[in-house]
Amino acid sequence: MATFPWNRTLAGRAIRSRTARLERGVLGRTARGVRAARLVETGRRAQDRETARSRSSDAQIRTDGGSEQSGTDETVAIEFLDRETVRIVGDLEETMLSLFWWDESGRVGTITEPIGGVDGDRTVTVSEAFPEQTFAYGPVVTGVEGFTTPGPSVPGTGDVSASNPDLERHVEAVRDEYDEGGELEDPFPDAS
């Protein structure tokens, strides 16, 4: 029986190489098989990119930053009924509701979220639109944005928007109801 000297360096390299090939999934395959697998994967990635391109060409992405907003649309009417209820009349693909409230410690929380479309007439109450959210003080709706075409809805780029005209009065009413020690945080710290 012939004996060969043990070379620790070569053995370690062979084990590391085998482990690396196992991780790449190419152990036991020929070089031709590995190249074929890579070509299939490359083709799959190209097909995925093409699918994504064809899907996104239908969607309209609003990137005008709201500069092309009409402000109000004769076919859509937005009425703020009270501090947490809004009535919207018209046809909108998507509607976003913006609001704020105070938690138990007097800190402000905000939400600007899509709440669905409007087909004719819809009255939205904050507690119904966000049933999982608890509002210690408030909430106060600050504005509504409507989107007339399907596609991504980005705040500030709606086709129709309205701000709550009685916002300051609602803030004061909530402050008057606040019976804890201390003060409620200013909801608009940057406003002057």
Coordinates of N, CA and C in Angstrom, one line a residue:
M1 N 0.8 -1.2 0.0 CA 0.0 0.0 0.0 C 0.9 1.2 0.0
A2 N 0.5 2.1 -0.9 CA 1.3 3.4 -1.0 C 0.8 4.4 -0.1
T3 N 1.6 5.2 0.5 CA 1.2 6.3 1.4 C 1.6 7.6 0.8
F4 N 0.7 8.5 0.9 CA 1.0 9.8 0.4 C 1.1 10.8 1.6
P5 N 2.0 11.8 1.5 CA 2.1 12.7 2.6 C 0.8 13.6 2.6
W6 N 0.3 13.9 3.8 CA -0.9 14.7 4.0 C -0.5 16.1 3.9
N7 N -1.2 16.8 3.0 CA -0.9 18.3 2.8 C -2.2 19.0 3.3
R8 N -2.1 19.6 4.5 CA -3.2 20.3 5.1 C -3.7 21.4 4.3
T9 N -2.9 22.2 3.6 CA -3.3 23.3 2.9 C -4.1 22.9 1.7
L10 N -3.7 21.9 0.9 CA -4.5 21.4 -0.2 C -5.8 20.8 0.2
A11 N -5.8 20.1 1.3 CA -7.1 19.5 1.8 C -8.1 20.6 2.1
G12 N -7.6 21.6 2.8 CA -8.5 22.7 3.2 C -9.0 23.4 2.0
R13 N -8.2 23.7 1.0 CA -8.6 24.3 -0.2 C -9.7 23.5 -0.9
A14 N -9.5 22.2 -1.0 CA -10.5 21.3 -1.6 C -11.8 21.3 -0.9
I15 N -11.8 21.3 0.4 CA -13.0 21.3 1.2 C -13.7 22.7 1.0
R16 N -13.0 23.8 1.0 CA -13.6 25.1 0.8 C -14.2 25.2 -0.6
S17 N -13.5 24.7 -1.6 CA -14.0 24.7 -3.0 C -15.3 23.9 -3.1
R18 N -15.3 22.7 -2.5 CA -16.5 21.9 -2.6 C -17.6 22.5 -1.9
T19 N -17.4 23.2 -0.8 CA -18.4 23.9 0.0 C -19.0 25.0 -0.9
A20 N -18.1 25.8 -1.5 CA -18.5 26.9 -2.3 C -19.4 26.4 -3.5
R21 N -19.0 25.3 -4.1 CA -19.8 24.8 -5.2 C -21.1 24.3 -4.8
L22 N -21.2 23.7 -3.6 CA -22.5 23.2 -3.0 C -23.4 24.4 -2.8
E23 N -22.8 25.5 -2.2 CA -23.6 26.7 -2.0 C -24.2 27.3 -3.3
R24 N -23.3 27.3 -4.3 CA -23.8 27.8 -5.6 C -24.7 26.9 -6.4
G25 N -24.8 25.6 -5.9 CA -25.6 24.7 -6.5 C -25.0 24.1 -7.8
V26 N -23.7 24.1 -7.9 CA -23.1 23.6 -9.2 C -22.3 22.3 -8.9
L27 N -22.3 21.8 -7.7 CA -21.5 20.6 -7.5 C -22.1 19.4 -8.2
G28 N -21.3 18.6 -8.9 CA -21.8 17.5 -9.7 C -22.3 17.8 -11.0
R29 N -22.3 19.1 -11.4 CA -22.7 19.4 -12.8 C -21.5 19.7 -13.6
T30 N -21.6 19.5 -14.9 CA -20.5 19.8 -15.8 C -20.5 21.3 -16.1
A31 N -19.4 21.8 -16.6 CA -19.3 23.2 -16.9 C -20.4 23.6 -17.9
R32 N -20.7 22.7 -18.9 CA -21.7 23.0 -19.9 C -23.1 23.1 -19.2
G33 N -23.3 22.3 -18.2 CA -24.6 22.4 -17.5 C -24.7 23.6 -16.7
V34 N -23.6 24.1 -16.1 CA -23.6 25.3 -15.3 C -23.9 26.5 -16.2
R35 N -23.2 26.5 -17.4 CA -23.5 27.6 -18.3 C -24.9 27.6 -18.8
A36 N -25.5 26.5 -19.1 CA -26.9 26.4 -19.5 C -27.8 26.9 -18.4
A37 N -27.5 26.6 -17.1 CA -28.4 27.0 -16.0 C -28.3 28.5 -15.9
R38 N -27.1 29.1 -16.1 CA -26.9 30.6 -16.1 C -27.7 31.2 -17.2
L39 N -27.7 30.7 -18.4 CA -28.5 31.2 -19.5 C -30.0 31.2 -19.2
V40 N -30.4 30.1 -18.6 CA -31.9 30.0 -18.3 C -32.2 31.1 -17.3
E41 N -31.4 31.3 -16.2 CA -31.6 32.3 -15.2 C -31.6 33.7 -15.8
T42 N -30.6 34.0 -16.7 CA -30.6 35.3 -17.3 C -31.8 35.5 -18.2
G43 N -32.3 34.5 -18.9 CA -33.5 34.7 -19.6 C -34.7 34.9 -18.8
R44 N -34.8 34.3 -17.6 CA -35.9 34.5 -16.6 C -35.9 35.9 -16.1
R45 N -34.7 36.4 -15.8 CA -34.6 37.8 -15.3 C -35.0 38.8 -16.4
A46 N -34.6 38.6 -17.6 CA -35.0 39.5 -18.7 C -36.5 39.4 -18.9
Q47 N -37.1 38.3 -18.8 CA -38.6 38.1 -18.9 C -39.3 38.9 -17.8
D48 N -38.7 38.8 -16.5 CA -39.3 39.5 -15.4 C -39.2 41.0 -15.6
R49 N -38.1 41.5 -16.1 CA -38.0 42.9 -16.4 C -39.0 43.4 -17.5
E50 N -39.2 42.6 -18.5 CA -40.1 42.9 -19.6 C -41.5 42.9 -19.0
T51 N -41.9 42.0 -18.2 CA -43.2 41.9 -17.6 C -43.4 43.2 -16.7
A52 N -42.4 43.6 -15.9 CA -42.6 44.8 -15.1 C -42.7 46.0 -16.0
R53 N -42.0 46.1 -17.1 CA -42.1 47.2 -18.0 C -43.5 47.3 -18.6
S54 N -44.0 46.2 -19.0 CA -45.3 46.2 -19.7 C -46.4 46.5 -18.7
R55 N -46.3 46.1 -17.4 CA -47.3 46.4 -16.4 C -47.3 47.8 -16.0
S56 N -46.1 48.5 -15.9 CA -46.0 49.8 -15.4 C -46.4 50.8 -16.5
S57 N -46.4 50.4 -17.8 CA -46.8 51.4 -18.8 C -48.3 51.8 -18.8
D58 N -49.1 50.9 -18.2 CA -50.5 51.2 -18.0 C -50.8 52.3 -16.9
A59 N -50.0 52.2 -15.9 CA -50.2 53.0 -14.7 C -49.7 54.4 -15.0
Q60 N -50.5 55.4 -14.5 CA -50.0 56.8 -14.6 C -49.4 57.1 -13.2
I61 N -48.2 57.6 -13.3 CA -47.5 58.0 -12.1 C -47.6 59.5 -12.0
R62 N -48.0 60.0 -10.9 CA -48.2 61.5 -10.8 C -46.9 62.0 -10.1
T63 N -46.2 62.8 -10.9 CA -44.9 63.4 -10.4 C -44.9 64.9 -10.5
D64 N -46.1 65.5 -10.7 CA -46.1 67.0 -10.9 C -46.0 67.7 -9.6
G65 N -46.0 67.0 -8.4 CA -45.9 67.7 -7.1 C -47.2 68.5 -6.8
G66 N -48.2 68.3 -7.5 CA -49.5 69.0 -7.3 C -49.6 70.3 -8.1
S67 N -48.5 70.6 -8.9 CA -48.6 71.9 -9.7 C -49.6 71.9 -10.7
E68 N -50.1 70.8 -11.2 CA -51.2 70.8 -12.2 C -52.5 70.5 -11.6
Q69 N -52.7 70.6 -10.3 CA -53.9 70.4 -9.7 C -54.9 71.4 -10.1
S70 N -56.1 71.0 -10.3 CA -57.2 72.0 -10.6 C -57.7 72.6 -9.3
G71 N -57.3 72.1 -8.1 CA -57.8 72.7 -6.9 C -59.1 72.2 -6.6
T72 N -60.1 72.6 -7.3 CA -61.5 72.1 -7.1 C -62.0 71.7 -8.5
D73 N -62.9 70.8 -8.5 CA -63.4 70.3 -9.8 C -65.0 70.5 -9.6
E74 N -65.6 71.0 -10.7 CA -67.0 71.2 -10.6 C -67.8 69.9 -10.4
T75 N -67.2 68.7 -10.8 CA -67.9 67.5 -10.6 C -67.7 66.8 -9.3
V76 N -66.9 67.4 -8.4 CA -66.6 66.8 -7.1 C -66.8 67.9 -6.1
A77 N -67.6 67.6 -5.0 CA -67.8 68.6 -3.9 C -67.3 67.9 -2.6
I78 N -66.6 68.6 -1.8 CA -66.1 68.1 -0.5 C -66.6 69.1 0.6
E79 N -67.3 68.5 1.5 CA -67.8 69.3 2.6 C -67.4 68.7 4.0
F80 N -66.8 69.5 4.8 CA -66.4 69.1 6.2 C -67.6 69.3 7.1
L81 N -68.2 68.2 7.5 CA -69.4 68.3 8.4 C -69.1 68.6 9.8
D82 N -68.1 68.0 10.4 CA -67.6 68.3 11.7 C -66.1 68.0 11.7
R83 N -65.5 68.0 12.9 CA -64.0 67.8 12.9 C -63.6 66.5 12.5
E84 N -64.4 65.5 12.4 CA -64.0 64.1 12.0 C -64.9 63.5 10.9
T85 N -65.7 64.3 10.3 CA -66.6 63.8 9.3 C -66.5 64.6 8.0
V86 N -66.4 63.9 6.9 CA -66.3 64.6 5.6 C -67.3 64.0 4.6
R87 N -68.0 64.8 3.8 CA -68.9 64.3 2.8 C -68.3 64.6 1.5
I88 N -68.2 63.6 0.6 CA -67.7 63.8 -0.7 C -68.7 63.4 -1.8
V89 N -69.0 64.3 -2.7 CA -69.9 64.0 -3.8 C -69.2 64.1 -5.1
G90 N -69.3 63.0 -5.9 CA -68.6 62.9 -7.2 C -68.1 61.5 -7.5
D91 N -67.3 61.4 -8.4 CA -66.7 60.1 -8.8 C -65.2 60.3 -8.7
L92 N -64.6 59.5 -7.8 CA -63.1 59.5 -7.6 C -62.6 58.1 -7.5
E93 N -61.5 57.8 -8.2 CA -60.9 56.4 -8.1 C -60.4 56.2 -6.7
E94 N -59.7 57.2 -6.1 CA -59.1 57.0 -4.8 C -59.2 58.3 -4.1
T95 N -59.3 58.2 -2.8 CA -59.4 59.4 -1.9 C -58.5 59.2 -0.8
M96 N -57.8 60.3 -0.4 CA -56.8 60.3 0.7 C -57.4 61.3 1.8
L97 N -57.3 60.8 3.0 CA -57.8 61.6 4.1 C -56.6 61.9 5.0
S98 N -56.4 63.2 5.3 CA -55.4 63.6 6.2 C -56.0 64.1 7.5
L99 N -55.4 63.7 8.6 CA -55.9 64.1 9.9 C -54.8 64.1 11.0
F100 N -55.1 64.6 12.1 CA -54.2 64.5 13.3 C -55.0 64.3 14.5
W101 N -54.3 64.0 15.6 CA -55.0 63.8 16.9 C -53.9 63.9 18.0
W102 N -54.3 63.9 19.2 CA -53.3 63.8 20.3 C -53.5 62.5 21.1
D103 N -52.4 62.0 21.6 CA -52.5 60.8 22.4 C -52.7 61.2 23.9
E104 N -52.6 60.2 24.7 CA -52.9 60.5 26.2 C -51.9 61.4 26.8
S105 N -50.6 61.4 26.3 CA -49.6 62.3 26.8 C -49.6 63.7 26.2
G106 N -50.5 63.9 25.3 CA -50.6 65.3 24.6 C -49.7 65.4 23.4
R107 N -49.2 64.3 22.9 CA -48.4 64.4 21.7 C -49.2 64.2 20.4
V108 N -48.8 64.8 19.3 CA -49.6 64.8 18.1 C -49.2 63.6 17.3
G109 N -50.2 63.0 16.7 CA -50.1 61.9 15.7 C -50.8 62.3 14.4
T110 N -50.2 61.8 13.3 CA -50.8 62.2 12.0 C -51.0 61.0 11.1
I111 N -52.0 61.1 10.3 CA -52.3 60.0 9.3 C -52.6 60.7 8.0
T112 N -52.1 60.3 6.9 CA -52.5 60.6 5.5 C -52.6 59.3 4.8
E113 N -53.8 58.8 4.6 CA -53.9 57.4 4.1 C -55.1 57.4 3.0
P114 N -55.0 56.5 2.0 CA -56.1 56.3 1.1 C -57.2 55.6 1.8
I115 N -58.4 56.0 1.5 CA -59.6 55.4 2.1 C -60.6 54.8 1.1
G116 N -60.2 54.7 -0.1 CA -61.0 54.1 -1.2 C -61.6 55.2 -2.1
G117 N -62.4 54.7 -3.0 CA -63.0 55.6 -4.0 C -64.3 56.1 -3.6
V118 N -64.9 57.0 -4.4 CA -66.2 57.6 -4.2 C -67.0 57.4 -5.5
D119 N -68.2 56.8 -5.4 CA -69.0 56.6 -6.5 C -70.4 57.3 -6.2
G120 N -70.5 58.6 -6.5 CA -71.7 59.3 -6.2 C -71.6 60.1 -5.0
D121 N -72.0 59.6 -3.8 CA -72.0 60.3 -2.6 C -71.4 59.4 -1.5
R122 N -70.5 59.9 -0.7 CA -69.9 59.1 0.4 C -69.6 60.1 1.6
T123 N -70.0 59.6 2.8 CA -69.7 60.3 4.0 C -68.7 59.5 4.8
V124 N -67.6 60.1 5.1 CA -66.5 59.4 5.8 C -66.3 59.9 7.2
T125 N -66.3 59.0 8.1 CA -66.0 59.4 9.5 C -64.7 58.7 9.9
V126 N -63.8 59.5 10.5 CA -62.5 59.0 10.8 C -62.5 57.7 11.6
S127 N -63.3 57.6 12.6 CA -63.4 56.3 13.4 C -63.8 55.1 12.6
E128 N -64.6 55.3 11.5 CA -65.0 54.2 10.6 C -63.8 53.9 9.6
A129 N -63.1 55.0 9.2 CA -62.1 54.8 8.2 C -60.8 54.1 8.8
F130 N -60.6 54.4 10.1 CA -59.4 53.9 10.8 C -59.9 53.2 12.1
P131 N -60.6 52.1 12.1 CA -61.1 51.5 13.3 C -60.1 51.0 14.3
E132 N -58.9 50.6 13.7 CA -57.8 50.1 14.6 C -57.1 51.2 15.4
Q133 N -57.3 52.4 15.0 CA -56.6 53.5 15.6 C -57.4 54.1 16.8
T134 N -56.7 54.4 17.9 CA -57.4 55.0 19.1 C -56.9 56.4 19.1
F135 N -57.9 57.3 19.3 CA -57.7 58.7 19.4 C -58.0 59.2 20.8
A136 N -57.1 59.7 21.6 CA -57.4 60.1 22.9 C -58.1 61.5 22.8
Y137 N -57.5 62.4 22.0 CA -58.1 63.7 21.9 C -58.1 64.1 20.4
G138 N -59.3 64.4 19.9 CA -59.4 64.6 18.5 C -60.2 63.4 17.9
P139 N -60.1 63.0 16.8 CA -59.2 63.5 15.7 C -59.8 64.7 15.0
V140 N -58.9 65.4 14.2 CA -59.3 66.5 13.4 C -58.9 66.3 12.0
V141 N -59.8 66.3 11.1 CA -59.5 66.1 9.6 C -58.9 67.4 9.1
T142 N -57.7 67.4 8.5 CA -57.1 68.6 8.0 C -57.4 68.8 6.5
G143 N -57.6 67.7 5.8 CA -57.8 67.8 4.4 C -58.2 66.5 3.7
V144 N -58.6 66.6 2.4 CA -59.0 65.5 1.6 C -58.4 65.7 0.2
E145 N -57.9 64.7 -0.4 CA -57.4 64.7 -1.7 C -58.1 63.6 -2.5
G146 N -58.5 63.9 -3.8 CA -59.1 63.0 -4.6 C -58.3 62.8 -5.9
F147 N -58.4 61.5 -6.4 CA -57.7 61.2 -7.6 C -58.7 60.6 -8.6
T148 N -58.8 61.2 -9.8 CA -59.9 60.9 -10.8 C -59.4 59.7 -11.7
T149 N -58.1 59.5 -11.8 CA -57.6 58.4 -12.6 C -57.0 57.3 -11.8
P150 N -57.0 56.0 -12.2 CA -56.4 55.0 -11.5 C -54.9 55.1 -11.6
G151 N -54.2 54.6 -10.6 CA -52.7 54.7 -10.5 C -52.3 55.0 -9.1
P152 N -51.0 55.1 -8.9 CA -50.5 55.4 -7.6 C -51.0 56.7 -7.0
S153 N -51.4 56.7 -5.8 CA -51.9 57.9 -5.2 C -50.8 58.5 -4.2
V154 N -50.2 59.6 -4.6 CA -49.1 60.2 -3.8 C -49.7 61.5 -3.2
P155 N -49.5 61.6 -1.9 CA -50.0 62.8 -1.2 C -49.4 64.1 -1.9
G156 N -50.3 65.1 -2.1 CA -49.9 66.3 -2.7 C -50.0 66.4 -4.2
T157 N -50.4 65.3 -4.8 CA -50.6 65.2 -6.3 C -52.0 64.9 -6.8
G158 N -53.0 65.1 -5.9 CA -54.3 64.7 -6.2 C -54.9 65.7 -7.3
D159 N -55.9 65.2 -8.0 CA -56.6 66.0 -9.0 C -57.5 67.0 -8.3
V160 N -58.0 66.7 -7.2 CA -58.9 67.6 -6.4 C -58.5 67.5 -5.0
S161 N -58.5 68.7 -4.3 CA -58.1 68.7 -2.9 C -58.9 69.8 -2.2
A162 N -59.1 69.6 -0.9 CA -59.7 70.6 -0.1 C -59.2 70.6 1.3
S163 N -59.0 71.7 1.9 CA -58.5 71.8 3.3 C -59.7 72.2 4.2
N164 N -59.6 71.7 5.4 CA -60.7 72.0 6.4 C -60.7 73.5 6.7
P165 N -61.8 74.2 6.4 CA -61.8 75.7 6.6 C -62.0 76.0 8.1
D166 N -62.5 75.1 8.9 CA -62.7 75.4 10.3 C -61.6 74.7 11.2
L167 N -60.4 74.5 10.7 CA -59.4 73.8 11.4 C -59.0 74.4 12.7
E168 N -58.8 75.7 12.7 CA -58.4 76.4 13.9 C -59.5 76.3 15.0
R169 N -60.7 76.4 14.6 CA -61.8 76.3 15.5 C -61.9 74.9 16.1
H170 N -61.7 73.9 15.3 CA -61.7 72.5 15.8 C -60.5 72.3 16.8
V171 N -59.3 72.8 16.5 CA -58.2 72.7 17.4 C -58.5 73.3 18.7
E172 N -59.1 74.5 18.7 CA -59.4 75.1 20.0 C -60.5 74.3 20.8
A173 N -61.4 73.8 20.1 CA -62.5 73.0 20.7 C -61.9 71.7 21.4
V174 N -60.9 71.1 20.8 CA -60.3 69.9 21.4 C -59.5 70.4 22.6
R175 N -58.8 71.5 22.5 CA -58.0 72.0 23.6 C -58.9 72.4 24.8
D176 N -60.1 72.9 24.5 CA -61.0 73.2 25.6 C -61.5 71.9 26.3
E177 N -61.6 70.8 25.6 CA -62.1 69.5 26.1 C -61.0 68.8 26.9
Y178 N -59.7 69.2 26.7 CA -58.6 68.6 27.3 C -58.5 68.9 28.8
D179 N -58.7 67.9 29.6 CA -58.8 68.1 31.1 C -57.6 67.6 31.9
E180 N -56.6 67.2 31.2 CA -55.4 66.7 31.9 C -54.5 67.9 32.3
G181 N -53.5 67.6 33.2 CA -52.6 68.6 33.5 C -51.6 68.8 32.3
G182 N -51.1 69.9 32.1 CA -50.2 70.1 31.0 C -50.9 70.7 29.8
E183 N -50.2 70.6 28.7 CA -50.8 71.2 27.4 C -50.7 70.2 26.3
L184 N -51.6 70.4 25.3 CA -51.5 69.6 24.1 C -50.4 70.2 23.2
E185 N -49.6 69.3 22.6 CA -48.6 69.8 21.7 C -49.2 70.5 20.5
D186 N -48.5 71.5 20.0 CA -48.9 72.3 18.9 C -49.0 71.4 17.6
P187 N -50.1 71.3 17.0 CA -50.2 70.4 15.8 C -49.4 70.9 14.6
F188 N -49.2 72.2 14.5 CA -48.5 72.8 13.4 C -47.3 73.6 13.9
P189 N -46.2 73.0 14.3 CA -45.1 73.8 14.9 C -44.4 74.7 13.9
D190 N -44.4 74.4 12.6 CA -43.7 75.2 11.7 C -44.6 76.4 11.1
A191 N -45.9 76.3 11.4 CA -46.8 77.4 10.9 C -46.6 78.7 11.7
S192 N -46.6 79.8 11.0 CA -46.4 81.1 11.7 C -47.7 81.9 11.6

